[in-house]
Coordinates of C-alpha atoms in Angstrom, one line a residue:
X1 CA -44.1 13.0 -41.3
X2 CA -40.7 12.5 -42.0
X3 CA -38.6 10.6 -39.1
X4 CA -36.2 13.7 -37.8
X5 CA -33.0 11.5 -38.6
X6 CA -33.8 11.6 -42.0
X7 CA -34.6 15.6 -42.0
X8 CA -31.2 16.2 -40.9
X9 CA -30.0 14.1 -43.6
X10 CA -31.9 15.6 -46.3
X11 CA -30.2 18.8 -45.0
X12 CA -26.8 17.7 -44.8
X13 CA -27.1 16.6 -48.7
X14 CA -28.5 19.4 -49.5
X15 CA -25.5 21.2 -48.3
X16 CA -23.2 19.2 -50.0
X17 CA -24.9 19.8 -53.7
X18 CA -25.1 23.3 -53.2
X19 CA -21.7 23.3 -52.8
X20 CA -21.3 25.7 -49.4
X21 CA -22.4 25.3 -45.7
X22 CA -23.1 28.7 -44.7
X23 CA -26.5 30.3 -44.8
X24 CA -25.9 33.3 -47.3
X25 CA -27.7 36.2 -45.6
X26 CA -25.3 35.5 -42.3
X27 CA -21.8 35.5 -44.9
X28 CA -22.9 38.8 -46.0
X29 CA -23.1 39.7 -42.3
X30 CA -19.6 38.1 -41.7
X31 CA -18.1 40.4 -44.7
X32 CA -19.9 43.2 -43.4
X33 CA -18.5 42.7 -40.2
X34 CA -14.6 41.9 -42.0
X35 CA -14.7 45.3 -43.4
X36 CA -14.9 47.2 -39.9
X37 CA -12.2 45.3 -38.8
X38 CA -8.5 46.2 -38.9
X39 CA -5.4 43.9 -38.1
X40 CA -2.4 44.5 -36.2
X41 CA 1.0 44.2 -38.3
X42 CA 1.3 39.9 -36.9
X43 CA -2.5 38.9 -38.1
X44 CA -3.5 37.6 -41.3
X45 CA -6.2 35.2 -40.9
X46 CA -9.0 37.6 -41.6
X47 CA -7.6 37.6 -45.3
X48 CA -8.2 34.0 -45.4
X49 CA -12.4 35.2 -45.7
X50 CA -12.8 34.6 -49.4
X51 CA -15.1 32.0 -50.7
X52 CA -19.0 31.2 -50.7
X53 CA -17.7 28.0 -47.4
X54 CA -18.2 30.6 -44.7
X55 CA -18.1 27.7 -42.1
X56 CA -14.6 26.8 -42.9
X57 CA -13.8 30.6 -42.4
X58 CA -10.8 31.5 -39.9
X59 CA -12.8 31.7 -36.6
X60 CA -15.8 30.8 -37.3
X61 CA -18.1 27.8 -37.0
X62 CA -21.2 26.5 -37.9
X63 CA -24.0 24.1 -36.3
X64 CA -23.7 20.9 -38.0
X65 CA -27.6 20.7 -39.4
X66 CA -29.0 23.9 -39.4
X67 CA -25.4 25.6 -40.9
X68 CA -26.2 28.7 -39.0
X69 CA -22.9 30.4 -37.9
X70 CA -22.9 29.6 -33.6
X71 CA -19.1 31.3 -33.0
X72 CA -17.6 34.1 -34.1
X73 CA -14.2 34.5 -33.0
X74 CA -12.3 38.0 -33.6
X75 CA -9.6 38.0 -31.2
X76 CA -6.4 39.4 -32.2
X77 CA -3.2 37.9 -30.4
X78 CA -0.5 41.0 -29.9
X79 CA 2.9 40.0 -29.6
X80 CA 3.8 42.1 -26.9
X81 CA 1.8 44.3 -23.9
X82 CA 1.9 47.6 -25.7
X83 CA 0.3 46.3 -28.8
X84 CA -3.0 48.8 -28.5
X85 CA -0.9 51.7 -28.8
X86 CA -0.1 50.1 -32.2
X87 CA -3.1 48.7 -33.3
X88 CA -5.2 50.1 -36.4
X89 CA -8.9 51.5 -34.9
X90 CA -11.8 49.2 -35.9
X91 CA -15.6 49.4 -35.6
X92 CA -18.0 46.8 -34.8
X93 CA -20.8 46.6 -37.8
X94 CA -24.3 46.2 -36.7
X95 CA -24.6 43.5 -38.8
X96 CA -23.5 41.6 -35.9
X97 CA -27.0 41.4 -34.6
X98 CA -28.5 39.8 -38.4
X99 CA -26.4 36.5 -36.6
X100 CA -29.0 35.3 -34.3
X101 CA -28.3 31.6 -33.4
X102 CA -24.4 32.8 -31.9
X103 CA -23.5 30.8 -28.6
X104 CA -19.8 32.2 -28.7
X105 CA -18.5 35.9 -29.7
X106 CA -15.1 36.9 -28.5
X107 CA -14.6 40.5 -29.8
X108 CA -11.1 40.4 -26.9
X109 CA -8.1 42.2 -28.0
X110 CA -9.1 44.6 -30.5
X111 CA -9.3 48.2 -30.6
X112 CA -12.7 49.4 -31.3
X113 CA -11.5 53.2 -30.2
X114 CA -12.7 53.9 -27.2
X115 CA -16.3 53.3 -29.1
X116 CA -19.6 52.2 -26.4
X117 CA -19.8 48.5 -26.1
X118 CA -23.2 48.5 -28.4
X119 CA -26.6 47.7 -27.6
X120 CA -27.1 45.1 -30.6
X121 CA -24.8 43.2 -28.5
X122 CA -27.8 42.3 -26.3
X123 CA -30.1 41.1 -29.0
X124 CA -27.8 37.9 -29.3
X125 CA -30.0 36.1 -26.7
X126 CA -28.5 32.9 -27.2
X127 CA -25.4 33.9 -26.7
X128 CA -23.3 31.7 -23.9
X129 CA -19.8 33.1 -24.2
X130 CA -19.1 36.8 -24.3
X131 CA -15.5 38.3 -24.3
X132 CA -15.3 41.7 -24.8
X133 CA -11.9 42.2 -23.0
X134 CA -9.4 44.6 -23.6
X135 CA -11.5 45.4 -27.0
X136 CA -10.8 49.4 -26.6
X137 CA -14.6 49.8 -25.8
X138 CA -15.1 52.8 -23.6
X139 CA -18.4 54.1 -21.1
X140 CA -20.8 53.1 -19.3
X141 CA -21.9 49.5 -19.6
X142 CA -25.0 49.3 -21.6
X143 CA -26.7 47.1 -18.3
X144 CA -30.2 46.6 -20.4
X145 CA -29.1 44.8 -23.5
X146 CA -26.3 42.6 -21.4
X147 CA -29.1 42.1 -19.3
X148 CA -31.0 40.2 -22.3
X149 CA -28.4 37.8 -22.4
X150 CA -29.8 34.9 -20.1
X151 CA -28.0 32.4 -21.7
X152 CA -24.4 33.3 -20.7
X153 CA -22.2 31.0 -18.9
X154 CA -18.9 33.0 -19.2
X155 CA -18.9 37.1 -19.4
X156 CA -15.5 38.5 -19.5
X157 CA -15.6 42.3 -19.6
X158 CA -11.7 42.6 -18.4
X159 CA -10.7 46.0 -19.4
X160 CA -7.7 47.5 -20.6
X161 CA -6.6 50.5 -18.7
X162 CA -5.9 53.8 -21.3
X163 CA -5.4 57.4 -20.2
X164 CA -8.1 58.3 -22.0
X165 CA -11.0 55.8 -21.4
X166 CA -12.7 54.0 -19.0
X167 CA -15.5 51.4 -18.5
X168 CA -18.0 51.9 -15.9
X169 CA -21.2 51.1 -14.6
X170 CA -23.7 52.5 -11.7
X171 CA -25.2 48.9 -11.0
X172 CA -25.5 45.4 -11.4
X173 CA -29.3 44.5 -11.6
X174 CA -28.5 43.1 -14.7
X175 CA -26.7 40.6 -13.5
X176 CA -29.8 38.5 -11.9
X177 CA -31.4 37.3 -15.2
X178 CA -27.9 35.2 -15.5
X179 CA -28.2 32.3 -14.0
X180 CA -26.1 30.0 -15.6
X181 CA -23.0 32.3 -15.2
X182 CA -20.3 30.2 -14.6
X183 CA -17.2 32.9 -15.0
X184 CA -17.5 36.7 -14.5
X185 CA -14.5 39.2 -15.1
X186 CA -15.0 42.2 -14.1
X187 CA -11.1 43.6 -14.2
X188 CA -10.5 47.3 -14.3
X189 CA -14.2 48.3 -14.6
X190 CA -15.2 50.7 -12.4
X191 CA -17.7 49.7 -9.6
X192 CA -17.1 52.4 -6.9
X193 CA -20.8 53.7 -7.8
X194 CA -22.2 49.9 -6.8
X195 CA -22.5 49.8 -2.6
X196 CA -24.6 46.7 -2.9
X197 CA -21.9 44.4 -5.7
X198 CA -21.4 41.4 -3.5
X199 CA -25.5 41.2 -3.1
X200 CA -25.8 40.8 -6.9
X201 CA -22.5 38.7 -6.4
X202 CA -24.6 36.2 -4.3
X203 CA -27.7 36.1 -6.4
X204 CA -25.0 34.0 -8.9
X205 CA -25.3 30.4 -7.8
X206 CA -23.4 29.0 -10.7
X207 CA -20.3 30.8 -10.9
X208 CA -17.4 29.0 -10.3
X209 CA -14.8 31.7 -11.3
X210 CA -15.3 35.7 -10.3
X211 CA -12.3 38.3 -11.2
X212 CA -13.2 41.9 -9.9
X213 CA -9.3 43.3 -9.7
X214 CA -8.5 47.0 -9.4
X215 CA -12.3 47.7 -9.6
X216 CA -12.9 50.0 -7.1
X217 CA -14.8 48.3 -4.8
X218 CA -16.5 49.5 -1.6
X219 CA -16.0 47.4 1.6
X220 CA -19.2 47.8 2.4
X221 CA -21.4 45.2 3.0
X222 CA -18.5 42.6 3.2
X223 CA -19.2 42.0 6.6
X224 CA -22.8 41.3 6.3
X225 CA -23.9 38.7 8.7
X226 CA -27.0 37.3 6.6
X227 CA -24.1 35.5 3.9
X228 CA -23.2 33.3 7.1
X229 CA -26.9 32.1 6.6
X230 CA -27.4 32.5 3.1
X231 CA -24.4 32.4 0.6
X232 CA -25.3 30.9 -3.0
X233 CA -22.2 31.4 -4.6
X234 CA -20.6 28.5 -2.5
X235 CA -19.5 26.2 -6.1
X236 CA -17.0 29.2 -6.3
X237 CA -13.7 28.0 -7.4
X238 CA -11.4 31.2 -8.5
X239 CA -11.9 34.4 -6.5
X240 CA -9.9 37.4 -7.1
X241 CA -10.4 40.7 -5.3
X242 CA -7.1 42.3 -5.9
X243 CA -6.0 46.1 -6.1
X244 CA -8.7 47.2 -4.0
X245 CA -8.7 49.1 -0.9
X246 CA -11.4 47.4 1.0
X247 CA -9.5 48.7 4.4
X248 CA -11.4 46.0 6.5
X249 CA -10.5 42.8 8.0
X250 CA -11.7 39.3 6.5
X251 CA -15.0 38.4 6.3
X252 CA -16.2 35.1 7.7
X253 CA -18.5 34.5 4.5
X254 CA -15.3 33.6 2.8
X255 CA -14.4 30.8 4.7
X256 CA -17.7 28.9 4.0
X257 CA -16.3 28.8 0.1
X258 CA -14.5 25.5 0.9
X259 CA -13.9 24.5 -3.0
X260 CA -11.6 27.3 -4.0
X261 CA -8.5 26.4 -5.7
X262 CA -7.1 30.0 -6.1
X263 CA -7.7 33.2 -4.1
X264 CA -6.1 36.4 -4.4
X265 CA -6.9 39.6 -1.7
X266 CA -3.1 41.0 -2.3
X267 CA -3.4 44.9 -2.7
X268 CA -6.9 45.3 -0.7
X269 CA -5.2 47.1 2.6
X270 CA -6.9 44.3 4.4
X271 CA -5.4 44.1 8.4
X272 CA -5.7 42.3 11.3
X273 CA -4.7 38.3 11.8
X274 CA -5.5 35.2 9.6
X275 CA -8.4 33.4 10.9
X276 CA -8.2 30.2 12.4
X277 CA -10.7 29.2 9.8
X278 CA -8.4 29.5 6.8
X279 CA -7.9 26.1 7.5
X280 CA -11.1 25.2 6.0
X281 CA -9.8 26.4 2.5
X282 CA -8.1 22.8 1.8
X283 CA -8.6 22.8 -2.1
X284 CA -6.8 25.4 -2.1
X285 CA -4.0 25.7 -4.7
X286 CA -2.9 29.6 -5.2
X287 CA -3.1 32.1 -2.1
X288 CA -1.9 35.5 -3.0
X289 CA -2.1 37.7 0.4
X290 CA 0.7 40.2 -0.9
X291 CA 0.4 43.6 0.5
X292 CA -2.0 44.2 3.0
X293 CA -1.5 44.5 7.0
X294 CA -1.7 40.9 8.0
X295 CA -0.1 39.8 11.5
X296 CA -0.2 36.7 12.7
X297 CA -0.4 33.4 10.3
X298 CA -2.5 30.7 12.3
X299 CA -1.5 27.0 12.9
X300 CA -4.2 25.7 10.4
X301 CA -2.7 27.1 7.8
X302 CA -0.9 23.9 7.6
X303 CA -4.2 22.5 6.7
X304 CA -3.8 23.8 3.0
X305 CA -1.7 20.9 1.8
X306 CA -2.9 21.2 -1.9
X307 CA -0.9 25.3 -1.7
X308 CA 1.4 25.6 -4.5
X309 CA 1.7 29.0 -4.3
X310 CA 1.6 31.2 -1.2
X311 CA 2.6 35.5 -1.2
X312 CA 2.6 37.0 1.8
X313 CA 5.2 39.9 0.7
X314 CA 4.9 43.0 2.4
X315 CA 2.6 42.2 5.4
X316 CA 3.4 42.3 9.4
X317 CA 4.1 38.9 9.5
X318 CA 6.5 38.3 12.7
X319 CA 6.9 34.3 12.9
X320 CA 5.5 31.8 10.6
X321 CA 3.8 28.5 12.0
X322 CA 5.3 25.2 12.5
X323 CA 3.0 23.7 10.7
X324 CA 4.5 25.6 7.6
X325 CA 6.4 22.7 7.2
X326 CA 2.9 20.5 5.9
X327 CA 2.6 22.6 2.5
X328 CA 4.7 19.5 1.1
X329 CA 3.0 21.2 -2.6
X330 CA 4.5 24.2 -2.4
X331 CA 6.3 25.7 -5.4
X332 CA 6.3 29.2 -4.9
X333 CA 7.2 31.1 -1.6
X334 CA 7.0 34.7 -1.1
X335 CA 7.5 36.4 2.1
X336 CA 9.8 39.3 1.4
X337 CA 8.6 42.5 3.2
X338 CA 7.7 41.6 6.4
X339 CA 9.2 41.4 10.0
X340 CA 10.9 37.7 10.3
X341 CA 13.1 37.8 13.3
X342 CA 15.2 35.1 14.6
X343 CA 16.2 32.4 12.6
X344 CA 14.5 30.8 8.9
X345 CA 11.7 28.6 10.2
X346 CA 12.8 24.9 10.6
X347 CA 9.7 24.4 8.0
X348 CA 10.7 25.7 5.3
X349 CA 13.7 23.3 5.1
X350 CA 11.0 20.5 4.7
X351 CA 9.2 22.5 1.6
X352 CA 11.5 20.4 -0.7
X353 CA 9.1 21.1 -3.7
X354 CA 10.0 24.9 -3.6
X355 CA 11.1 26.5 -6.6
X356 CA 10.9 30.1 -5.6
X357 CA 12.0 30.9 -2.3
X358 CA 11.7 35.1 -1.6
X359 CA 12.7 35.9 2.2
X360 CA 14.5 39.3 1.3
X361 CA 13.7 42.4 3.3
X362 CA 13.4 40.8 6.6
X363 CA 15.1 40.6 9.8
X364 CA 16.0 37.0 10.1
X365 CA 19.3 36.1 11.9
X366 CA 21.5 33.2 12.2
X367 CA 23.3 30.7 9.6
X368 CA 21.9 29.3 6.8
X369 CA 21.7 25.3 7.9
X370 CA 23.2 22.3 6.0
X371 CA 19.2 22.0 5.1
X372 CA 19.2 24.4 2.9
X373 CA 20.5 21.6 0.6
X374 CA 17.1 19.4 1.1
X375 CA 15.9 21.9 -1.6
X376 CA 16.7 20.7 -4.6
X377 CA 14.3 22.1 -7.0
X378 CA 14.8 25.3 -5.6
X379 CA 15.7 27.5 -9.0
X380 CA 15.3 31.3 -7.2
X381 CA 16.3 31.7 -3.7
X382 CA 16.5 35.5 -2.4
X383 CA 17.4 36.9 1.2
X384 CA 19.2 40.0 0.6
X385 CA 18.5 42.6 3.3
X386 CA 18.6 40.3 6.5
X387 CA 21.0 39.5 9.1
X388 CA 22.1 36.6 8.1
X389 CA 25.5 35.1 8.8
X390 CA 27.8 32.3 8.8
X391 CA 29.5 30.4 6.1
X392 CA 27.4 29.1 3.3
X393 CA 26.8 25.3 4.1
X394 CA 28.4 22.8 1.6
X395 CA 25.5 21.6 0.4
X396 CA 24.0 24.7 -1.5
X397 CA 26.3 22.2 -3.9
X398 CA 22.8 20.5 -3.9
X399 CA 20.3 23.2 -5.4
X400 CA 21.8 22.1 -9.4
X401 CA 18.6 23.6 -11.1
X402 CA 19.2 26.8 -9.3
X403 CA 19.4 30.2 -11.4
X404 CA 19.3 33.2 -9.0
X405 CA 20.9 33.4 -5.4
X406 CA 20.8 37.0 -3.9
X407 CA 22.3 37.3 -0.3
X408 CA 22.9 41.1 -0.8
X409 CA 23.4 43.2 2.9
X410 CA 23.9 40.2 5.3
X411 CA 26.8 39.0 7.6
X412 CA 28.0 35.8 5.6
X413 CA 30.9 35.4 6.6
X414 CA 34.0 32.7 6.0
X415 CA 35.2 31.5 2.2
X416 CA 32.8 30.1 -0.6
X417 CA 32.1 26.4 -0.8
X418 CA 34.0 25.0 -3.4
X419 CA 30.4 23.0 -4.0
X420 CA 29.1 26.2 -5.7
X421 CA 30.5 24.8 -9.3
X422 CA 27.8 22.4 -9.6
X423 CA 25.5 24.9 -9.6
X424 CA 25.4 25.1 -13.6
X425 CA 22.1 26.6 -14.2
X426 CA 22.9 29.5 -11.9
X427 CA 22.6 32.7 -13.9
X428 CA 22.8 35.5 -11.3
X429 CA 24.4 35.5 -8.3
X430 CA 24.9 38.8 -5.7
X431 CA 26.7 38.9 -2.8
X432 CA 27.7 42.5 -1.8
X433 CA 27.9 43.8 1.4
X434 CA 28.8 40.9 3.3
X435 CA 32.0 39.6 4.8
X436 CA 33.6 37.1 2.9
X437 CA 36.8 35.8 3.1
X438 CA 39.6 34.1 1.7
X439 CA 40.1 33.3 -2.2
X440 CA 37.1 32.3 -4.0
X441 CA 36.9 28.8 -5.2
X442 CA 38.4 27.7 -8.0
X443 CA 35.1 25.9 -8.6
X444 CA 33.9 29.7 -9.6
X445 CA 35.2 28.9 -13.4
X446 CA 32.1 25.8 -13.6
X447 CA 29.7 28.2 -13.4
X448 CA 29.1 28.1 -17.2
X449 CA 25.5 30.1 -17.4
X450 CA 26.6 32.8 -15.5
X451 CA 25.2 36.0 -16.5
X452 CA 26.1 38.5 -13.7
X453 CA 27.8 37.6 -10.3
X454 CA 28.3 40.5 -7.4
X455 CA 30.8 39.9 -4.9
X456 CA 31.8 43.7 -4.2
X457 CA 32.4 45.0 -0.6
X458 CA 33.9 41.4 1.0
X459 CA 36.9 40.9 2.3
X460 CA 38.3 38.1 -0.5
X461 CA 41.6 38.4 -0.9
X462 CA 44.1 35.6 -2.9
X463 CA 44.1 36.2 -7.0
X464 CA 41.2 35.0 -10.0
X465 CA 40.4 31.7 -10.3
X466 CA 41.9 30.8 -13.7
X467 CA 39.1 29.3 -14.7
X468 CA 37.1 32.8 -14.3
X469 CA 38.2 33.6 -18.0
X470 CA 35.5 30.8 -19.4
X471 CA 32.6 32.3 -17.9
X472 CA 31.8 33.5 -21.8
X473 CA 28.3 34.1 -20.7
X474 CA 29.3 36.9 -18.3
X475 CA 27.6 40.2 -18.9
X476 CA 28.3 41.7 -15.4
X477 CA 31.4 41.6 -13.4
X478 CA 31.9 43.3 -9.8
X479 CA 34.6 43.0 -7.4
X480 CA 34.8 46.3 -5.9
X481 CA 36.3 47.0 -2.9
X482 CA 37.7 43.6 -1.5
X483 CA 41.8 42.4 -1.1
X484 CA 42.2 40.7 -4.5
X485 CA 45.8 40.6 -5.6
X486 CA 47.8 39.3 -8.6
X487 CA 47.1 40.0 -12.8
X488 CA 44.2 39.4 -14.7
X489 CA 45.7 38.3 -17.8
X490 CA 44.1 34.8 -17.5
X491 CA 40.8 36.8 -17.0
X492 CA 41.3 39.2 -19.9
X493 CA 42.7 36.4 -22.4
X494 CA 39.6 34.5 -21.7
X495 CA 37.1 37.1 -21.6
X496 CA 38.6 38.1 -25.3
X497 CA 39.0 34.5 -26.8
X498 CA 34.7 34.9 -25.5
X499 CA 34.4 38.0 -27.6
X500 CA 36.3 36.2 -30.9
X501 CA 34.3 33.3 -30.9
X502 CA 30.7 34.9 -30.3
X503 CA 32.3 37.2 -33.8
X504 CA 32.5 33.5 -35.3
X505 CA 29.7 32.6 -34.4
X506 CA 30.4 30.2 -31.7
X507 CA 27.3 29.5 -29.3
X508 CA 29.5 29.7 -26.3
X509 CA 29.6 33.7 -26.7
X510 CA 27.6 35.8 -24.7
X511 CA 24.0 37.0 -27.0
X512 CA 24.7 40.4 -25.5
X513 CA 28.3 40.8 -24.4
X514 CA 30.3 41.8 -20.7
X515 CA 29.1 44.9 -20.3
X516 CA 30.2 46.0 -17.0
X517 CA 33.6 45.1 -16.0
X518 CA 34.3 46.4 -12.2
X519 CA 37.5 45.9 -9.5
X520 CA 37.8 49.4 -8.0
X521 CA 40.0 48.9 -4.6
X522 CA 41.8 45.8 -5.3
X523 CA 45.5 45.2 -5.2
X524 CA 44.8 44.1 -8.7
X525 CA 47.7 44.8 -11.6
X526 CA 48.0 43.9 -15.4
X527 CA 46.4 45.5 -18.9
X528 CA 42.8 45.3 -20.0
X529 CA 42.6 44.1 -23.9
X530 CA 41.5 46.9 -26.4
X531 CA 39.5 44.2 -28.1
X532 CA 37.1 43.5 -25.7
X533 CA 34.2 46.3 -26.0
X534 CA 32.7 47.4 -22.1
X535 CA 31.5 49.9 -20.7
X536 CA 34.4 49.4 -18.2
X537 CA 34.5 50.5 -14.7
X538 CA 37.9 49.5 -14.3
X539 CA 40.7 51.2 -11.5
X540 CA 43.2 49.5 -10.1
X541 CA 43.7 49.6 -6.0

């Protein structure tokens, strides 16, 4: 008997003097397939399938000895979110099934017309990598011949939402025969008729990642006491439950899953107050809490010093922690919605990692400290709808990588910090409704990326900075109803030379153009050039 190195070398020369590595029965199979197929208007690499090399083909690949095709990759990449609606139907030959020895089939992305997922599916038993998501399959899951698949270690089933299908299924039995499941995605399909899903959940001791969004799940048996004693999914490293109303508090089972790195429960209707034993999640990397009925945050949250990013928006969160101030990680902050009283928490001053900051639609009182300016990768920074007030401090001068500042509906009060003009990234800044004084700074003209700035309903009185007419990136303007006085002829003369050079070509002009132009009850005078196009809102006061 031959030694079985020299076996597989006999095949791989044989390969070469034929002159093709595919097996021919399974290219036939592959054309067969090609023909059901249609492409979006951006895709072209199916037209690349010519040829007797079948293993060299666009998406697909072959095993090395045996040259029997092991993945089959059919996913179309859309250029934008709508791209369904536009997408030629296809349908899935059954053909499929003649390729027996396929470990990876990702189907994801098509639109296979609201068609059955098929049962031939299910007689790829060596399958280990399944995507059938947003494929435009439609029905009830066909639970038997998934069931066959043993081999899986990721099943991704994440389904598009359409008005006129749906995917469904009335059980999960079929999940127990999949032990090696490592990632299961779930998104969109209906469960509502499964009482019993996180039993079949727990019968998974290899998944690390589980994704059952907007799926319609029933609260019941979160609560049940033998997963204290007898959880099996505890190597679980991604859990999302989002956009489902559970209506039930936290379950203690999820606390004992002490290697996640990202957990979301936003939109469940989940109440009541964080655990003390939230602290145990320490891996954790992504919490997303956002809309649910959550009151008090408890001191161990602090414990979660790997959290990069944290929302909490739209809870009943009254006070955050002092030990908000250990998340040294965190990038992304999101607490708008809520019921913050008193002043912004001394920790979040110390967060000097933050790049989004979101404390809008609170009640938070009380100046904005010099701190502020310890932020300095801060790039979004929104409070509008508080009760803030006081001057802005000096060293918001700090925050140069900042982009959008919104203080809309508070009570700052006193002039502008000249140290606004180093902010050179910022693109949008709003500021109505509060009660600022005094002229603005003449630092206002540095502001180079600015794309729309809202100062209307202050009290700033003294004329334009001159420098306000280089702002050629400017595509909103409003001043309403403050005390400005003098001309705007240094304003208008700039804003036009913008318009000429963006006609030349110039990269200093605006991509889209001032559209909104707006000083209604000033104590404004002078003459708006013809030759710069608004839509203007312009009166004189």
């Amino acid at each position: 008997m031959l030694p079985l190195f020299l076996v597989s070398l006999l095949i791989s020369l044989a390969i070469t003097i034929n002159g093709k590595s595919c097996i021919d029965t399974e290219r036939q199979a592959l054309l067969s397939i090609k023909s059901g197929i249609q492409l979006s208007n951006n895709q072209s690499w199916l037209y690349a399938w010519t040829g007797h090399d079948c293993c060299n083909w666009p998406g697909v690949a072959c095993n090395n000895v045996t040259s029997h095709v092991i993945k089959l990759d059919l996913r179309q990449y859309p250029n934008d979110f709508f791209y369904y609606y536009d997408m030629p139907p296809s349908k899935l030959d059954s053909s499929l099934s003649q390729l027996h020895h396929l470990k990876h089939l990702d189907l994801s992305s098509n639109n296979f017309n609201n068609s059955p997922i098929p049962d031939f599916i299910g007689s790829l038993s060596n399958l280990e990598y399944l995507n059938l998501s947003s494929a435009g399959f439609s029905g009830v899951i066909p639970h038997e011949a998934l069931g066959n698949l043993s081999n899986l270690h990721v099943l991704d089933i994440n389904y598009y939402i359409s008005e006129d299908s749906f995917l469904s299924t009335d059980n999960l039995h079929w999940l127990s025969g999949m032990t090696r499941l490592q990632h299961l995605d779930l998104t969109n399909v209906d469960l509502s008729m499964v009482s019993d899903w996180l039993h079949h959940i727990n019968m998974l001791p290899s998944v690390l990642v589980l994704k059952l969004s907007n799926a319609y799940l029933q609260a019941g048996g979160m609560h049940d006491a033998t997963l204290l004693h007898h959880l099996n999914f505890t190597s679980l490293r991604v859990l999302d439950l989002s956009d489902n109303s559970l209506n039930t508090t936290l379950p203690d089972w999820l606390f004992q899953l002490r290697g996640l790195i990202h957990l979301d429960l936003s939109y469940c209707d989940l109440y009541g107050n964080l655990p003390v034993s939230i602290g145990n999640l320490s891996k954790l990397r992504t919490l997303l809490l956002d809309t649910n009925h959550f009151g008090v945050i408890p001191e161990s949250l602090g414990n979660l010093t790997e959290l990069v990013s944290f929302g909490l928006s739209a809870n009943m969160i009254t006070k955050l922690p002092d030990s908000i101030g250990r998340l040294h990680k965190l990038e992304k902050f999101v607490l708008s919605g809520n019921q913050l009283k008193g002043r912004i928490s001394q920790g979040i001053w110390e967060l000097t990692n933050l790049q989004l900051l979101d404390l809008s639609l609170n009640m938070l009182e009380g100046e904005i400290p010099e701190a502020f300016g310890n932020l300095k990768l801060l790039q979004y920074f929104d409070a509008d709808g508080n009760k803030l007030s006081g001057k802005l401090p000096e060293t918001i001068g700090n925050l140069v990588h900042l982009q959008f500042l919104d203080l809309s509906k508070n009570a700052i009060s006193g002039k502008l910090p000249e140290s606004l003009g180093n902010l050179g990234q910022l693109q949008t800044m709003k500021m109505p409704s509060n009660g600022i004084t005094g002229p603005l700074p003449e630092s206002t003209g540095k502001l180079s990326s600015l794309r729309e700035l809202d100062l209307s309903q202050n009290n700033i009185t003294g004329t334009l900075p001159k420098g306000m007419g280089n702002l050629c990136k400017l595509q909103s303007l409003n001043l309403d109803n403050n005390s400005i006085s003098g001309d705007i002829n240094d304003l208008v003369d700039g804003l036009s030379k913008c318009r000429e050079n963006k006609q030349n070509g110039s990269e200093s002009g605006s991509k889209d153009g001032l559209s909104t132009l707006s000083f209604g009850n000033n104590k404004l005078n002078g003459t708006i050039s013809t030759s710069i196009e608004l839509a203007l809102l312009f009166r004189l006061g």
